[in-house]
Structures are given as structure tokens and as C-alpha cells.
Amino acid sequence: MNPERKATKSWASALAVLAVLTVSAANAADPSANDLKRVVNEAHAKYKDLRDGKNADYIPILETVPSDLFGVVIATREGKVFWAGDVNYRFSIQSVSKPFTAGLVMQQQGPAAVAEKIGVEPTGLPFNSKIAIELYEERSANPSVNAGAIAAVSMVQADSEEERWNQVLQNMRDFAGSDLELLDEVYQSEYSTAWSNRAIANLLYNYGRLYSDPEEALRVYTKQCSVGVNTLELAVMGATLANQGVNPITGKRVLAEKHVPELLAVMAMTGFYDESGAWQYTAGLPAKTGVGGGIVAVVPGKFAIAAFSPRLNESGNSIRAMNAIRHIAGELGVGLYGANPD
Ligand code: GLN
């Protein structure tokens, strides 16, 4: 190698090390309880009058959820919780459930199985895209879109549909440290209109990329999305990831520590579907959204920020929740790539 290039290279790596040290020094001080309390209240106050967007309506019952509900919570890895607004209202978790079941599959079959049998690439397309299934060789593409999430459910190791569902539900309960329940009305509303997701399940099966009976996977997936959760419980689910896989309230290990970075990487790359780039660009945190209006973001090793409000933008992401989380991340300077301005 040309010595000049070598010298430049070692300078470059010295600078890179320095940059990493500077970033970690900047992030080293954990925000105080007062800071966390302040930013939660601020985020709620700042966005409570924002009425942009509208409730999801392709699942008929979601249109009836009161649109003005708005809750914001931070849950720390030590199990401290800071909240503002309607944090006790139970809404359907919808796609925020997806990384947690992907975690269960990682736990049972290892991360390589998730990468090979589902995929980990962003699609740049909406969450219910059928074009993505035709376009990409992985077919299901990643665990955050419907195709990948239905595939993940089909990979849960189970001998019966009941066992598959019980495992999916128990895993979410363990992440939340709470006995989450199915919202049956949401399930009936969603399953009776699930033509698009049925098409996705059948397409995947056709390509050999679904690993159980398609209708069974569809039913269990739809139940998974219809689980009720409040913003406090959602924040604890995220805090379990912030706490390297141990639920900070119950102390139970839910996911092996070594799988947490892979799961957070999937959330960072794909958690907002065709808006994942814009989300990383402005908030800099792994996060997952759902059409019920919930979003959970994780500050690895520190805390989770959850927010809920039903009005969505075109990509199916809650406008108030996105703004609230982005505000908090910006104020605390906890974006993974450096402090993002609010
Ligand atoms: N259950 C919803 C669906 O399959 C989840 C979509 C979402 O939250 N983005 O359409």
C-alpha cells in the first residue's frame, strides 16, 4: 500500500476514534429525573392542540377511537416512569407489536433465521405493499411491514394455532410486565375486513416464504395487532429493550442481551416503513409505529419514549406521537448519531 495513503488512513481512523469519544462523552451524562419530567410535560403541552391527520379507517373500528386522546411517557431502564396526558387509555397496539414478535423468533431460532427467512432490508414502500413482495427476492423484506410480520408469526415454534397465539401474547405480556388482553372488538373488525393481509399471506405462501398455514398466520397476526395496551405499558415494552432485554419492572429476562442490537437495528431501518429515513434523519432513534396511534422509541441502555394519539399521516404514523418523541429526543440530545436539534 502507498505509505501516503496509509498515513492518511491512520489519521482518518484517529479522527474517527476521536469523533466516537466526543459523541459518547456528549451522551455520557444521563438526564436527571427533573429533565425527564420536564420534557414529557413540554412535549404534551406543545403538541396537544395539533389536530393534523386523521384516524385510520381501513379497520372500521379505529375510526371510532376519540381522536383527541394524547399520552406521552418515558420509562427508564431503572423502572422509573414519567408521564403526561391520557396514558391509561387502552388502544390496539397494531404494528408496534411487530418487533416484539420478531424478538421472540430471534430468541427461538436466532437472528440469522430472521435475516434469511424474513429479511432485514427497508422496502421504501408502505406497510401493506404487495409490490414489495413482487419486487424483492426476500418477498417479506423485513419484520416491520405486514408481510414480514405475518411471516414472523408463522415462524413461532408451535404445534397448534392456540399455542402460536399463546406464545405471541405471553411474549408481549412479558415485555410489558402486564397481563395485556386481546381487544376482541378490534380483532373482529380487523379480521372481517383483512382482505389485503390475506392476499399478502397467500402470496408469501405461494413463494415458499410463509412457514405455517396462511389463514392461521393471518388470524394470529391479526390478534397480535388487536392486543390492547396503554401508553405506560408500551413505554415499559420499550424500556425492556433499553434495559438489554430485562423488564425493568418485573426483572424478568425476555430477550437475550445479544439479540437486542439486532432488533433495534431492524427498528431503526424499517420501523416507519417509507418514512424510516426521514425519521432517522430527524429523530435518530430506533422506533416502531402502529395505525392505532402508538409509537415507541428506544434510547439504547437508557430509556424508552412512548406516545399515543390516533390521528395519522399518509404513511400511517401518529402525527402528535412522532412530534412528541422527536421533541424529547431533541431536547435531551439522545439521538444515536449525535444530538438532533428539536
Ligand atoms: N394490523 C394492521 C394491518 O395489518 C397493522 C398496520 C400498522 O399498524 N401499520 O394493517
Coordinates of C-alpha atoms and ligand atoms in Angstrom, one line a residue:
M1 CA 0.0 0.0 0.0
N2 CA 1.1 3.5 -0.8
P3 CA 2.6 4.9 2.6
E4 CA 0.9 8.3 2.0
R5 CA -2.5 6.7 1.7
K6 CA -1.7 4.6 4.8
A7 CA -0.8 7.7 6.8
T8 CA -4.0 9.4 5.7
K9 CA -5.9 6.3 6.7
S10 CA -4.5 6.2 10.2
W11 CA -5.2 9.9 10.6
A12 CA -8.7 9.2 9.5
S13 CA -9.1 6.4 12.0
A14 CA -7.6 8.5 14.8
L15 CA -10.2 11.2 13.9
A16 CA -13.0 8.6 13.8
V17 CA -12.0 7.4 17.3
L18 CA -12.0 11.0 18.5
A19 CA -15.4 11.6 17.0
V20 CA -16.8 8.4 18.7
L21 CA -15.3 9.5 22.0
T22 CA -16.7 13.0 21.6
V23 CA -20.1 11.6 20.9
S24 CA -20.1 9.2 23.8
A25 CA -18.8 12.0 26.1
A26 CA -21.7 14.2 25.0
N27 CA -24.1 11.3 25.7
A28 CA -22.5 10.1 28.9
A29 CA -24.5 12.1 31.4
D30 CA -27.9 10.6 31.9
P31 CA -30.7 13.2 32.0
S32 CA -32.0 13.8 35.5
A33 CA -35.5 12.9 36.7
N34 CA -36.3 16.5 36.6
D35 CA -35.2 16.8 32.9
L36 CA -37.3 13.7 32.0
K37 CA -40.3 15.1 33.8
R38 CA -39.9 18.5 32.2
V39 CA -39.6 17.2 28.6
V40 CA -42.6 14.9 28.9
N41 CA -44.8 17.7 30.1
E42 CA -43.4 20.1 27.5
A43 CA -43.9 17.6 24.6
H44 CA -47.5 17.1 25.7
A45 CA -48.2 20.8 26.0
K46 CA -46.5 21.7 22.8
Y47 CA -48.5 19.2 20.6
K48 CA -51.8 18.8 22.3
D49 CA -53.5 21.4 20.1
L50 CA -52.1 19.9 16.9
R51 CA -55.0 18.3 15.0
D52 CA -53.4 17.3 11.7
G53 CA -54.1 13.9 10.2
K54 CA -56.9 11.5 10.8
N55 CA -57.7 8.2 12.5
A56 CA -57.1 5.0 10.5
D57 CA -60.3 4.0 8.8
Y58 CA -59.5 0.9 6.8
I59 CA -60.0 -1.0 10.0
P60 CA -63.6 0.3 10.7
I61 CA -63.4 0.4 14.5
L62 CA -60.3 2.5 14.6
E63 CA -62.3 5.4 13.2
T64 CA -64.4 5.4 16.4
V65 CA -61.4 5.9 18.8
P66 CA -61.6 9.5 20.2
S67 CA -59.1 11.4 18.1
D68 CA -58.1 13.9 20.8
L69 CA -56.6 11.4 23.1
F70 CA -52.9 12.1 23.6
G71 CA -50.4 10.4 26.0
V72 CA -46.7 10.7 26.5
V73 CA -44.5 8.5 28.7
I74 CA -40.8 8.0 29.4
A75 CA -39.9 4.7 31.2
T76 CA -36.3 4.3 32.2
R77 CA -34.2 1.1 32.5
E78 CA -34.4 1.5 36.3
G79 CA -38.2 1.3 36.0
K80 CA -38.9 5.0 36.7
V81 CA -41.9 6.3 34.8
F82 CA -42.7 10.0 33.8
W83 CA -46.0 10.7 32.1
A84 CA -48.4 13.3 30.8
G85 CA -51.9 13.1 29.3
D86 CA -54.2 10.1 28.5
V87 CA -51.7 7.4 29.4
N88 CA -54.2 4.9 30.8
Y89 CA -56.4 4.7 27.7
R90 CA -56.0 1.2 26.1
F91 CA -55.7 1.3 22.3
S92 CA -54.8 -1.5 19.9
I93 CA -51.0 -2.0 19.6
Q94 CA -51.2 -2.7 15.9
S95 CA -47.8 -2.7 14.2
V96 CA -45.9 -1.6 17.3
S97 CA -46.3 -5.4 18.2
K98 CA -44.1 -6.4 15.3
P99 CA -40.6 -6.1 16.7
F100 CA -41.6 -7.9 19.8
T101 CA -42.7 -11.0 17.9
A102 CA -39.5 -10.7 15.7
G103 CA -37.6 -10.8 19.0
L104 CA -39.4 -14.0 20.0
V105 CA -38.4 -15.6 16.7
M106 CA -34.8 -14.4 17.2
Q107 CA -35.0 -16.0 20.7
Q108 CA -36.3 -19.3 19.3
Q109 CA -34.3 -19.6 16.0
G110 CA -31.5 -17.0 16.2
P111 CA -31.1 -13.7 14.3
A112 CA -29.8 -15.4 11.1
A113 CA -33.1 -17.1 10.7
V114 CA -34.9 -13.7 10.8
A115 CA -32.4 -12.3 8.2
E116 CA -32.7 -15.3 5.9
K117 CA -36.4 -16.3 6.2
I118 CA -37.9 -12.8 6.6
G119 CA -35.3 -10.2 5.6
V120 CA -33.9 -7.0 7.2
E121 CA -33.9 -4.5 4.3
P122 CA -36.2 -1.5 4.2
T123 CA -38.7 -1.5 1.3
G124 CA -39.2 2.2 0.9
L125 CA -42.8 1.3 0.4
P126 CA -46.0 1.4 2.5
F127 CA -46.5 -1.2 5.3
N128 CA -49.1 -3.2 3.3
S129 CA -47.3 -3.2 -0.1
K130 CA -47.8 -6.1 -2.4
I131 CA -45.5 -4.6 -4.9
A132 CA -42.6 -5.0 -2.4
I133 CA -43.4 -8.8 -2.3
E134 CA -43.0 -9.0 -6.1
L135 CA -40.0 -6.6 -6.2
Y136 CA -37.7 -8.1 -3.6
E137 CA -36.3 -11.6 -3.6
E138 CA -36.8 -11.8 0.2
R139 CA -40.5 -11.3 -0.5
S140 CA -41.4 -10.4 3.1
A141 CA -38.4 -7.9 3.2
N142 CA -38.4 -7.1 6.9
P143 CA -40.3 -7.8 10.2
S144 CA -41.9 -4.3 10.3
V145 CA -44.0 -4.5 7.2
N146 CA -47.2 -6.6 7.2
A147 CA -45.6 -9.3 5.0
G148 CA -42.6 -9.8 7.3
A149 CA -44.7 -9.7 10.5
I150 CA -47.1 -12.3 9.2
A151 CA -44.0 -14.4 8.2
A152 CA -42.6 -13.9 11.8
V153 CA -45.8 -15.2 13.3
S154 CA -45.6 -18.2 11.0
M155 CA -42.1 -18.9 12.3
V156 CA -43.1 -19.0 16.0
Q157 CA -42.5 -22.6 17.1
A158 CA -45.9 -24.1 17.9
D159 CA -47.8 -27.3 17.3
S160 CA -51.2 -25.6 17.1
E161 CA -52.8 -22.2 16.4
E162 CA -53.7 -21.9 20.1
E163 CA -50.1 -22.5 21.1
R164 CA -48.9 -20.0 18.5
W165 CA -51.2 -17.3 19.8
N166 CA -50.4 -18.0 23.4
Q167 CA -46.7 -17.6 22.8
V168 CA -47.2 -14.4 20.9
L169 CA -49.4 -12.9 23.6
Q170 CA -47.2 -14.2 26.5
N171 CA -44.2 -12.7 24.9
M172 CA -45.9 -9.3 24.6
R173 CA -47.1 -9.6 28.3
D174 CA -43.5 -10.3 29.4
F175 CA -42.2 -7.2 27.5
A176 CA -44.9 -5.1 29.1
G177 CA -44.8 -6.7 32.6
S178 CA -48.6 -6.6 32.4
D179 CA -51.4 -9.0 31.5
L180 CA -52.3 -7.5 28.2
E181 CA -55.5 -8.7 26.7
L182 CA -57.0 -9.1 23.2
L183 CA -59.4 -6.3 22.3
D184 CA -62.0 -8.6 20.8
E185 CA -64.0 -5.9 19.0
V186 CA -60.8 -4.7 17.3
Y187 CA -60.0 -8.2 16.3
Q188 CA -63.5 -8.9 14.8
S189 CA -63.4 -5.6 13.0
E190 CA -59.9 -6.2 11.5
Y191 CA -60.2 -9.9 10.7
S192 CA -63.6 -9.5 9.0
T193 CA -62.0 -6.9 6.6
A194 CA -58.5 -8.4 6.3
W195 CA -58.6 -9.0 2.6
S196 CA -55.3 -7.2 1.9
N197 CA -53.4 -9.0 4.6
R198 CA -55.0 -12.3 3.4
A199 CA -53.6 -11.6 -0.1
I200 CA -50.2 -10.9 1.5
A201 CA -50.2 -14.2 3.4
N202 CA -51.3 -16.2 0.4
L203 CA -48.6 -14.5 -1.8
L204 CA -45.9 -15.3 0.7
Y205 CA -47.1 -18.9 0.9
N206 CA -47.1 -19.2 -2.9
Y207 CA -43.4 -18.1 -2.8
G208 CA -42.5 -20.5 -0.1
R209 CA -41.9 -17.6 2.3
L210 CA -44.6 -18.4 4.9
Y211 CA -43.9 -21.2 7.3
S212 CA -47.4 -22.2 8.6
D213 CA -50.9 -22.4 7.2
P214 CA -51.6 -18.9 5.8
E215 CA -55.0 -18.4 7.4
E216 CA -53.6 -19.5 10.8
A217 CA -50.7 -17.0 10.4
L218 CA -53.2 -14.3 9.4
R219 CA -55.5 -14.9 12.4
V220 CA -52.7 -14.9 14.9
Y221 CA -51.1 -11.9 13.3
T222 CA -54.4 -10.0 13.4
K223 CA -54.9 -11.0 17.1
Q224 CA -51.4 -9.8 17.8
C225 CA -52.2 -6.4 16.3
S226 CA -55.5 -6.3 18.3
V227 CA -53.9 -6.5 21.7
G228 CA -54.8 -3.6 24.0
V229 CA -52.0 -1.6 25.5
N230 CA -51.8 1.8 27.2
T231 CA -49.0 4.3 26.8
L232 CA -47.5 3.3 30.2
E233 CA -47.3 -0.4 29.2
L234 CA -46.0 0.5 25.8
A235 CA -43.2 2.5 27.4
V236 CA -42.2 -0.4 29.6
M237 CA -42.1 -2.7 26.5
G238 CA -39.6 -0.3 25.0
A239 CA -37.7 0.1 28.4
T240 CA -37.2 -3.7 28.3
L241 CA -35.3 -3.2 25.1
A242 CA -33.4 -0.2 26.6
N243 CA -32.5 -2.4 29.5
Q244 CA -30.9 -5.1 27.3
G245 CA -33.8 -7.4 27.3
V246 CA -34.7 -7.4 31.0
N247 CA -38.1 -6.0 32.0
P248 CA -37.2 -3.2 34.5
I249 CA -40.5 -3.6 36.4
T250 CA -40.6 -7.4 36.8
G251 CA -36.9 -8.2 36.5
K252 CA -37.7 -11.0 34.0
R253 CA -35.3 -11.5 31.1
V254 CA -37.4 -11.5 28.0
L255 CA -34.8 -11.3 25.2
A256 CA -31.2 -12.4 25.2
E257 CA -28.9 -9.3 25.5
K258 CA -27.0 -10.3 22.4
H259 CA -30.2 -10.0 20.3
V260 CA -31.2 -6.5 21.4
P261 CA -28.8 -4.6 19.0
E262 CA -30.1 -6.6 16.0
L263 CA -33.7 -5.9 16.9
L264 CA -33.0 -2.2 17.4
A265 CA -31.2 -2.1 14.1
V266 CA -34.3 -3.5 12.4
M267 CA -36.5 -0.9 14.1
A268 CA -34.2 1.9 13.1
M269 CA -34.1 0.8 9.4
T270 CA -37.7 -0.1 9.0
G271 CA -39.9 1.0 11.9
F272 CA -41.6 3.9 10.0
Y273 CA -41.8 2.0 6.6
D274 CA -41.4 4.5 3.8
E275 CA -40.7 7.3 6.3
S276 CA -37.9 5.4 8.1
G277 CA -35.2 7.6 6.5
A278 CA -36.9 10.8 7.4
W279 CA -37.4 9.5 11.0
Q280 CA -33.8 8.6 11.5
Y281 CA -32.8 11.9 9.9
T282 CA -34.8 14.0 12.3
A283 CA -35.1 11.9 15.5
G284 CA -32.2 9.5 15.3
L285 CA -33.7 6.7 17.4
P286 CA -34.9 3.1 16.7
A287 CA -38.7 3.2 17.0
K288 CA -41.9 1.4 15.9
T289 CA -45.2 2.9 14.9
G290 CA -48.7 1.5 14.6
V291 CA -52.0 2.6 13.0
G292 CA -53.7 2.5 16.4
G293 CA -51.7 5.7 17.1
G294 CA -48.9 4.3 19.3
I295 CA -45.2 4.7 18.8
V296 CA -42.4 3.5 21.0
A297 CA -38.8 4.7 20.6
V298 CA -35.7 3.3 22.4
V299 CA -32.7 5.2 23.7
P300 CA -30.4 2.1 24.0
G301 CA -29.1 1.5 27.5
K302 CA -31.2 4.4 28.9
F303 CA -34.9 4.7 28.5
A304 CA -37.9 4.4 26.1
I305 CA -40.2 7.1 25.0
A306 CA -43.8 6.1 24.1
A307 CA -46.6 8.3 22.8
F308 CA -50.1 7.7 21.6
S309 CA -52.6 9.8 19.6
P310 CA -54.9 8.4 16.9
R311 CA -54.5 10.9 14.1
L312 CA -52.1 9.6 11.5
N313 CA -50.3 10.9 8.5
E314 CA -50.3 9.4 5.0
S315 CA -47.8 6.7 6.0
G316 CA -49.9 5.6 8.9
N317 CA -47.8 7.2 11.6
S318 CA -49.3 9.2 14.5
I319 CA -48.5 12.9 14.0
R320 CA -48.7 14.0 17.6
A321 CA -46.7 11.0 18.8
M322 CA -44.0 11.5 16.2
N323 CA -43.7 15.1 17.2
A324 CA -43.7 14.5 20.9
I325 CA -40.9 11.8 20.7
R326 CA -38.8 13.9 18.3
H327 CA -39.1 16.9 20.7
I328 CA -38.0 14.8 23.6
A329 CA -35.1 13.2 21.7
G330 CA -34.0 16.7 20.5
E331 CA -34.3 18.4 23.9
L332 CA -32.3 15.6 25.7
G333 CA -29.8 15.3 22.8
V334 CA -30.1 11.5 22.8
G335 CA -30.2 10.8 19.1
L336 CA -27.9 7.9 18.3
Y337 CA -25.9 9.8 15.7
G338 CA -25.4 12.9 17.8
A339 CA -27.8 15.5 19.2
N340 CA -30.6 16.3 16.8
P341 CA -32.0 19.8 17.1
D342 CA -35.6 19.8 18.1
Ligands
GLN1 N1 -52.9 -4.6 11.8 C1 -52.6 -3.6 10.9 C2 -52.6 -4.1 9.5 O1 -52.2 -5.2 9.3 C3 -51.2 -3.0 11.3 C4 -50.7 -1.9 10.4 C5 -50.0 -0.9 11.1 O2 -50.1 -0.7 12.3 N2 -49.2 -0.1 10.3 O3 -52.9 -3.4 8.5

